[in-house]
Tab-separated table of C-alpha atoms in Angstrom:
chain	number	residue	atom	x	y	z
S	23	UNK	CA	7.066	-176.086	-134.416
S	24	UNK	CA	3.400	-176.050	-135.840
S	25	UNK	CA	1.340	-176.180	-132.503
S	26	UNK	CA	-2.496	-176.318	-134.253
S	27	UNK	CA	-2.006	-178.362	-137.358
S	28	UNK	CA	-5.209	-178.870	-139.694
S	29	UNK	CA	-5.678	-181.384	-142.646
S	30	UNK	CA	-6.548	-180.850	-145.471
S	31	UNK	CA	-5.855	-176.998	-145.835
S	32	UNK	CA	-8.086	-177.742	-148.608
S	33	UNK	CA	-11.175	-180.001	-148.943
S	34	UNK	CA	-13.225	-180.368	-152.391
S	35	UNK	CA	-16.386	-182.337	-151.625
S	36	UNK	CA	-19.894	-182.662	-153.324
S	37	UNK	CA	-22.964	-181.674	-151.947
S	38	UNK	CA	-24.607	-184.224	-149.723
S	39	UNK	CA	-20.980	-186.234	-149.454
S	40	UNK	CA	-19.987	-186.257	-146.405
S	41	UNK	CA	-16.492	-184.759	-145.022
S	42	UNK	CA	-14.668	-184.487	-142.440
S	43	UNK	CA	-12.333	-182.258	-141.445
S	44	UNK	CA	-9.577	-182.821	-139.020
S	45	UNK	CA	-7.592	-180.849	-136.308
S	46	UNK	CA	-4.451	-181.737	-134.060
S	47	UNK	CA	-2.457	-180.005	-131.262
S	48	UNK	CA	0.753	-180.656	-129.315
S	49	UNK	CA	-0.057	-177.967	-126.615
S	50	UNK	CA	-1.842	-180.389	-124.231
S	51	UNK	CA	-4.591	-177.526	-124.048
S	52	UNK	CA	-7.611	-178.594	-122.314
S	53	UNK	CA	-10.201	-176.716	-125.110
S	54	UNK	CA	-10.864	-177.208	-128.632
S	55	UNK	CA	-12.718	-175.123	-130.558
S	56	UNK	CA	-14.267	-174.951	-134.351
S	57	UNK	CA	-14.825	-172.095	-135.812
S	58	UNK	CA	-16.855	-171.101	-139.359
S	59	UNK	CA	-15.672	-168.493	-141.127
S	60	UNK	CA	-17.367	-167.110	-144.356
S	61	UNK	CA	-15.588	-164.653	-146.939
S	62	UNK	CA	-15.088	-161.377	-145.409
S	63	UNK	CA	-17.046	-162.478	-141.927
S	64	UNK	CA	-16.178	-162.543	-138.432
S	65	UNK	CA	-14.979	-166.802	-136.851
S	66	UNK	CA	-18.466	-168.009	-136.102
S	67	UNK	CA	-18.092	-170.710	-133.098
S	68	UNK	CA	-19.613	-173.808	-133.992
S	69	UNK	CA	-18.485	-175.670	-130.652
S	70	UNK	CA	-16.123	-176.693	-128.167
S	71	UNK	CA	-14.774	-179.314	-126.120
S	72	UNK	CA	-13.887	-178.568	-122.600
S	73	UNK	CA	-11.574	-181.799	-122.148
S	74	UNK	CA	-14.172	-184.490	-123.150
S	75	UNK	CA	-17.290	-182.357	-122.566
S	76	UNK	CA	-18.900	-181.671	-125.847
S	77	UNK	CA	-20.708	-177.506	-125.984
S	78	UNK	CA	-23.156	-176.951	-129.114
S	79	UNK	CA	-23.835	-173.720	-130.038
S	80	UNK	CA	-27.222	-173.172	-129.795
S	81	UNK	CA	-27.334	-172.334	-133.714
S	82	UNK	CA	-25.148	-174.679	-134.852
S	83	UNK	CA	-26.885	-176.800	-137.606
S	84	UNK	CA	-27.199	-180.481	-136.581
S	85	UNK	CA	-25.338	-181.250	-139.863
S	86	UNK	CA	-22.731	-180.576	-137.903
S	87	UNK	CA	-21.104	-183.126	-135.531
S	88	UNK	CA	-17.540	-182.973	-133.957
S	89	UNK	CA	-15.330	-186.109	-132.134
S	90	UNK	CA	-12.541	-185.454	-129.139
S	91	UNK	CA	-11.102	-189.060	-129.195
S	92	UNK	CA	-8.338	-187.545	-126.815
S	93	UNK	CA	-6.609	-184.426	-125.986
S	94	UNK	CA	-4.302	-184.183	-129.295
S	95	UNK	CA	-7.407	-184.500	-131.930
S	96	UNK	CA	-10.841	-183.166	-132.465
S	97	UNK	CA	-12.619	-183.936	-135.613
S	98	UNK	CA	-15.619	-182.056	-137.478
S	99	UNK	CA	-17.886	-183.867	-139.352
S	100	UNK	CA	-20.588	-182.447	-141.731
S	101	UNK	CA	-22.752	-185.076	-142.241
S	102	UNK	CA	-24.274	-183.558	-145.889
S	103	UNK	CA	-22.640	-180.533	-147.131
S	104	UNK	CA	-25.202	-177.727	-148.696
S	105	UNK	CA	-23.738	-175.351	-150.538
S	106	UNK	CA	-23.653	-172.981	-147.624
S	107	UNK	CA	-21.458	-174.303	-145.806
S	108	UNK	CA	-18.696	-173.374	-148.154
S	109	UNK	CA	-16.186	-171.542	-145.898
S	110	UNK	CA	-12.736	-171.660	-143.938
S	111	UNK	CA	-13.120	-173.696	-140.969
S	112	UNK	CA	-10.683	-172.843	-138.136
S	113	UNK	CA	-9.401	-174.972	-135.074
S	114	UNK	CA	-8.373	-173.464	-132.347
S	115	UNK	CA	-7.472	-173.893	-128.351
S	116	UNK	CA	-6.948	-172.724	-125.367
S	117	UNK	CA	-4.733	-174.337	-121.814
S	118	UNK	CA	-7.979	-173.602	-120.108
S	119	UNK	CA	-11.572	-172.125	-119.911
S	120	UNK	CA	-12.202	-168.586	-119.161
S	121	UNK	CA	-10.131	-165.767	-119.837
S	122	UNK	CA	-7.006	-167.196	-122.011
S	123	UNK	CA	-5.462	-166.830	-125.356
S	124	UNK	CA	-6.829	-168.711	-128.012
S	125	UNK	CA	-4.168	-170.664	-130.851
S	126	UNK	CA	-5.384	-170.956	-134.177
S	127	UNK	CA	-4.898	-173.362	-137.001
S	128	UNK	CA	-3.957	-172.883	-140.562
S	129	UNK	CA	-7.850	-173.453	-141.539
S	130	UNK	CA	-9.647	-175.639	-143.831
S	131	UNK	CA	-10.926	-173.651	-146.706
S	132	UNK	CA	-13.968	-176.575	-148.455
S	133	UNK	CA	-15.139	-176.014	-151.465
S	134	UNK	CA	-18.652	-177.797	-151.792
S	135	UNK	CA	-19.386	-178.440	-155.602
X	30	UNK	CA	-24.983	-162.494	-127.985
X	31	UNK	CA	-22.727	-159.665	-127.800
X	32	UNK	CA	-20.882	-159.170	-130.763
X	33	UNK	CA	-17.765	-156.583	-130.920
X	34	UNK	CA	-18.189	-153.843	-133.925
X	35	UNK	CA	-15.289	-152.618	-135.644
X	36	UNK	CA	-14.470	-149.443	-137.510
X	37	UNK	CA	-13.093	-148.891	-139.974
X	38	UNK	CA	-14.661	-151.686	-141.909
X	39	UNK	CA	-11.400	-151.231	-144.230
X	40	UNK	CA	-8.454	-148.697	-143.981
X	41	UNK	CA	-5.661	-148.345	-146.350
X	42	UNK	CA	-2.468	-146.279	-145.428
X	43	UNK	CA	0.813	-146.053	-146.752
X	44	UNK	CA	3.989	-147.549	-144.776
X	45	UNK	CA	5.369	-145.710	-142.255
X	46	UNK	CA	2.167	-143.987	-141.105
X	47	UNK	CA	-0.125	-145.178	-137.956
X	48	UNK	CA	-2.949	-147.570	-138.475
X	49	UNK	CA	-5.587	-146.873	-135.661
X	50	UNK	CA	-8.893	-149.244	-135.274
X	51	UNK	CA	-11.216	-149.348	-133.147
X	52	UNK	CA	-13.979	-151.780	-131.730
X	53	UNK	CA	-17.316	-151.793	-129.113
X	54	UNK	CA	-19.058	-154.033	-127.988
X	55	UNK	CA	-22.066	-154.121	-125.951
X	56	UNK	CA	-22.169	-156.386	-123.096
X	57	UNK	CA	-19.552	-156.217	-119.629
X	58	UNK	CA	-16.363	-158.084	-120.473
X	59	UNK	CA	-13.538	-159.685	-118.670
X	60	UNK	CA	-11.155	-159.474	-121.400
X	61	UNK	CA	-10.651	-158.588	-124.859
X	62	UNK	CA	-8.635	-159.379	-127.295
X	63	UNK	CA	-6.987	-158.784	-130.991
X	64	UNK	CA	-6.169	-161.072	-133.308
X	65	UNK	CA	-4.412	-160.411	-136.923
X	66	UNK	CA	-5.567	-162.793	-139.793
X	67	UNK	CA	-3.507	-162.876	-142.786
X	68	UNK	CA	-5.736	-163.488	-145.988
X	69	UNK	CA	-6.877	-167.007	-145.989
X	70	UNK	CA	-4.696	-167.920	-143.243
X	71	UNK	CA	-5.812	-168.835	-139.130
X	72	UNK	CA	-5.865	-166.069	-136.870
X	73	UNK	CA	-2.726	-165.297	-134.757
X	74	UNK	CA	-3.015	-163.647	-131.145
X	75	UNK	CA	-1.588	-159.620	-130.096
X	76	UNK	CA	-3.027	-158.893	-127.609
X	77	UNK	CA	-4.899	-159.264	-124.490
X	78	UNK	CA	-5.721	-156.683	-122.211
X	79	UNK	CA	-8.159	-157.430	-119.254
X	80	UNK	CA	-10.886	-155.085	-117.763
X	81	UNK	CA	-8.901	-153.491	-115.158
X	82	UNK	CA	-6.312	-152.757	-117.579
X	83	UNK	CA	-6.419	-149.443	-119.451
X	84	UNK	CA	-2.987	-149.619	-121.829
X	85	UNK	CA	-1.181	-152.433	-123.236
X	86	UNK	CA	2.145	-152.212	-125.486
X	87	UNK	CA	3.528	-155.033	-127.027
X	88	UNK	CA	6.402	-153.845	-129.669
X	89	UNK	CA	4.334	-151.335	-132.221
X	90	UNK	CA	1.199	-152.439	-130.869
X	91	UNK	CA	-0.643	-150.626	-128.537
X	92	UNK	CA	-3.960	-151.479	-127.249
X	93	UNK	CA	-6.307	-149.314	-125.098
X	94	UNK	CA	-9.630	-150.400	-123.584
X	95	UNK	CA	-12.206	-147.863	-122.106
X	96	UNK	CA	-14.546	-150.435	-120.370
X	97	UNK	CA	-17.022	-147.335	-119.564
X	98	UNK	CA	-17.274	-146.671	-123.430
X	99	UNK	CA	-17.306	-150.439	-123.851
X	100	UNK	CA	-14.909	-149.456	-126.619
X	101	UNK	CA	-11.244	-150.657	-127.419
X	102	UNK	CA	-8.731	-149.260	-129.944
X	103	UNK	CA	-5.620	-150.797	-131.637
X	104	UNK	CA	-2.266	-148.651	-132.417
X	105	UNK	CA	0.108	-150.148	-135.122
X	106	UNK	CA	2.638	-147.739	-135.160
X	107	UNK	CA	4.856	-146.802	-137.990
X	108	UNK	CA	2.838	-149.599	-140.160
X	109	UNK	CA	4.930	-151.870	-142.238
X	110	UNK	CA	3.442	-153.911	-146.071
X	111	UNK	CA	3.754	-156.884	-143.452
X	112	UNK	CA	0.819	-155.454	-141.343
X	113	UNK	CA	-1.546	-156.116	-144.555
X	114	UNK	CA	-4.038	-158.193	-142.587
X	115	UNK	CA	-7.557	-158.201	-141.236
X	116	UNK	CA	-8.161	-157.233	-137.655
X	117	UNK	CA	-10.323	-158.471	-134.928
X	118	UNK	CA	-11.514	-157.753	-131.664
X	119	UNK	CA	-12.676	-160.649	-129.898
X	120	UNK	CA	-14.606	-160.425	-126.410
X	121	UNK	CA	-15.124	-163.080	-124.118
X	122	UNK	CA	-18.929	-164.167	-122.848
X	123	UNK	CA	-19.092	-163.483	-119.078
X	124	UNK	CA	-19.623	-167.188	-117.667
X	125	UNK	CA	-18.918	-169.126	-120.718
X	126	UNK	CA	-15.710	-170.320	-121.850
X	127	UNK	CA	-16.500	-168.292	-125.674
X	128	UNK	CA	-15.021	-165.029	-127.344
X	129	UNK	CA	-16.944	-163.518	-129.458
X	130	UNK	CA	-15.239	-162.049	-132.731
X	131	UNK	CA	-15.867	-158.558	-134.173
X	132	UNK	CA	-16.395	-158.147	-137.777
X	133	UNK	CA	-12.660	-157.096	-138.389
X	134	UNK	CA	-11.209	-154.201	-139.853
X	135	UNK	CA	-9.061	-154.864	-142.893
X	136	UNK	CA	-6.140	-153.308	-143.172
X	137	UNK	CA	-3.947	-152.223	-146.330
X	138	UNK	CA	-0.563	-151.256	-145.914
X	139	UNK	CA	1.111	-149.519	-149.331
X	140	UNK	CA	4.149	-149.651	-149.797
């Protein structure tokens, strides 16, 4: 009954290569969200999707891109990995905006060599 | 942004005893929240207790929020080797549809 699924739980790239890393849902929840996490460090949102409408963090790198092609999938896509952004990357959503739980993935730990 | 700040950074306790952690945060909420993350695993939803709310149970949880502190606390009770896990608070931005996470409290459970 997995309800966030995330592939791969584990991503090896190189630096510069780019990845990307994929999330799926069978909730039918309206928001998407991607989350950073570094060792020992608070989930550091990257963005969201409210339905199809796309909301950057105002610090999120521009190496970082992310695709909604429809309610069930949301994609992120570094564009060239740096070392830094070795991490767990969590998906998560929520039915709506505002004040509601949010349902987590697995994560993606990548490993950038 | 507001960020909620959690203490103890780490707590270890043996089984059977209480586990009590707290978090602030700075800013007026609407909600909060906890979330348990097992070690390299997502995060996985307690509790949420809104700002007119003052006590929430759910099984050995309990969850208390003082809004004019801007402080919240989470009970496990009688604490189980399965409660091993870091903890986070996670507060939402008035206006925006985005919680903001504490820095977690991570907890060790001996059995």
């Amino acid at each position: 009954d997995a309800m966030v699924i995330q592939n791969p739980r584990y991503q090896v790239t190189q630096f510069g290569k780019p990845v990307t890393l994929s999330c799926s849902q069978t909730l039918n929840h309206n928001v998407m969200y991607w989350y950073q996490q570094k060792s020992s460090q608070a989930p550091k949102l990257l963005f969201h999707y409210y339905d199809k409408d796309f909301n950057n963090e105002a610090d999120t790198p521009d190496n970082f891109q992310s695709r909604r092609p429809n309610t069930s999938f949301c994609f992120l896509d570094i564009r060239s990995p740096g070392l830094g952004d070795a991490a767990m990357y969590l998906c998560a959503t929520s039915r709506d905006a505002g004040w509601e739980t949010q349902y987590f993935g697995p994560g993606t730990r990548l490993l950038v060599l | 942004s507001q960020q909620g700040e959690e203490d103890p950074q780490a707590l270890s306790i043996q089984e059977g005893e209480n586990a009590t952690m707290n978090c602030s945060y700075k800013t007026s909420i609407n909600n909060l929240q906890w979330y348990r993350q097992n070690s390299g695993r997502g995060l996985v939803h307690l509790i949420l207790i809104r700002s007119n709310e003052r006590e929430k149970h759910s099984g050995r949880l309990r969850v208390t929020l003082d809004t004019s502190k801007k402080s919240s606390s989470l009970l496990i009770t009688a604490s189980r080797a399965a409660d091993t896990a870091s903890y986070f608070c996670a507060t939402d931005e008035s206006g925006t549809y985005k919680y903001i996470f504490g820095t977690g409290t991570r907890l060790k459970v001996l059995a």
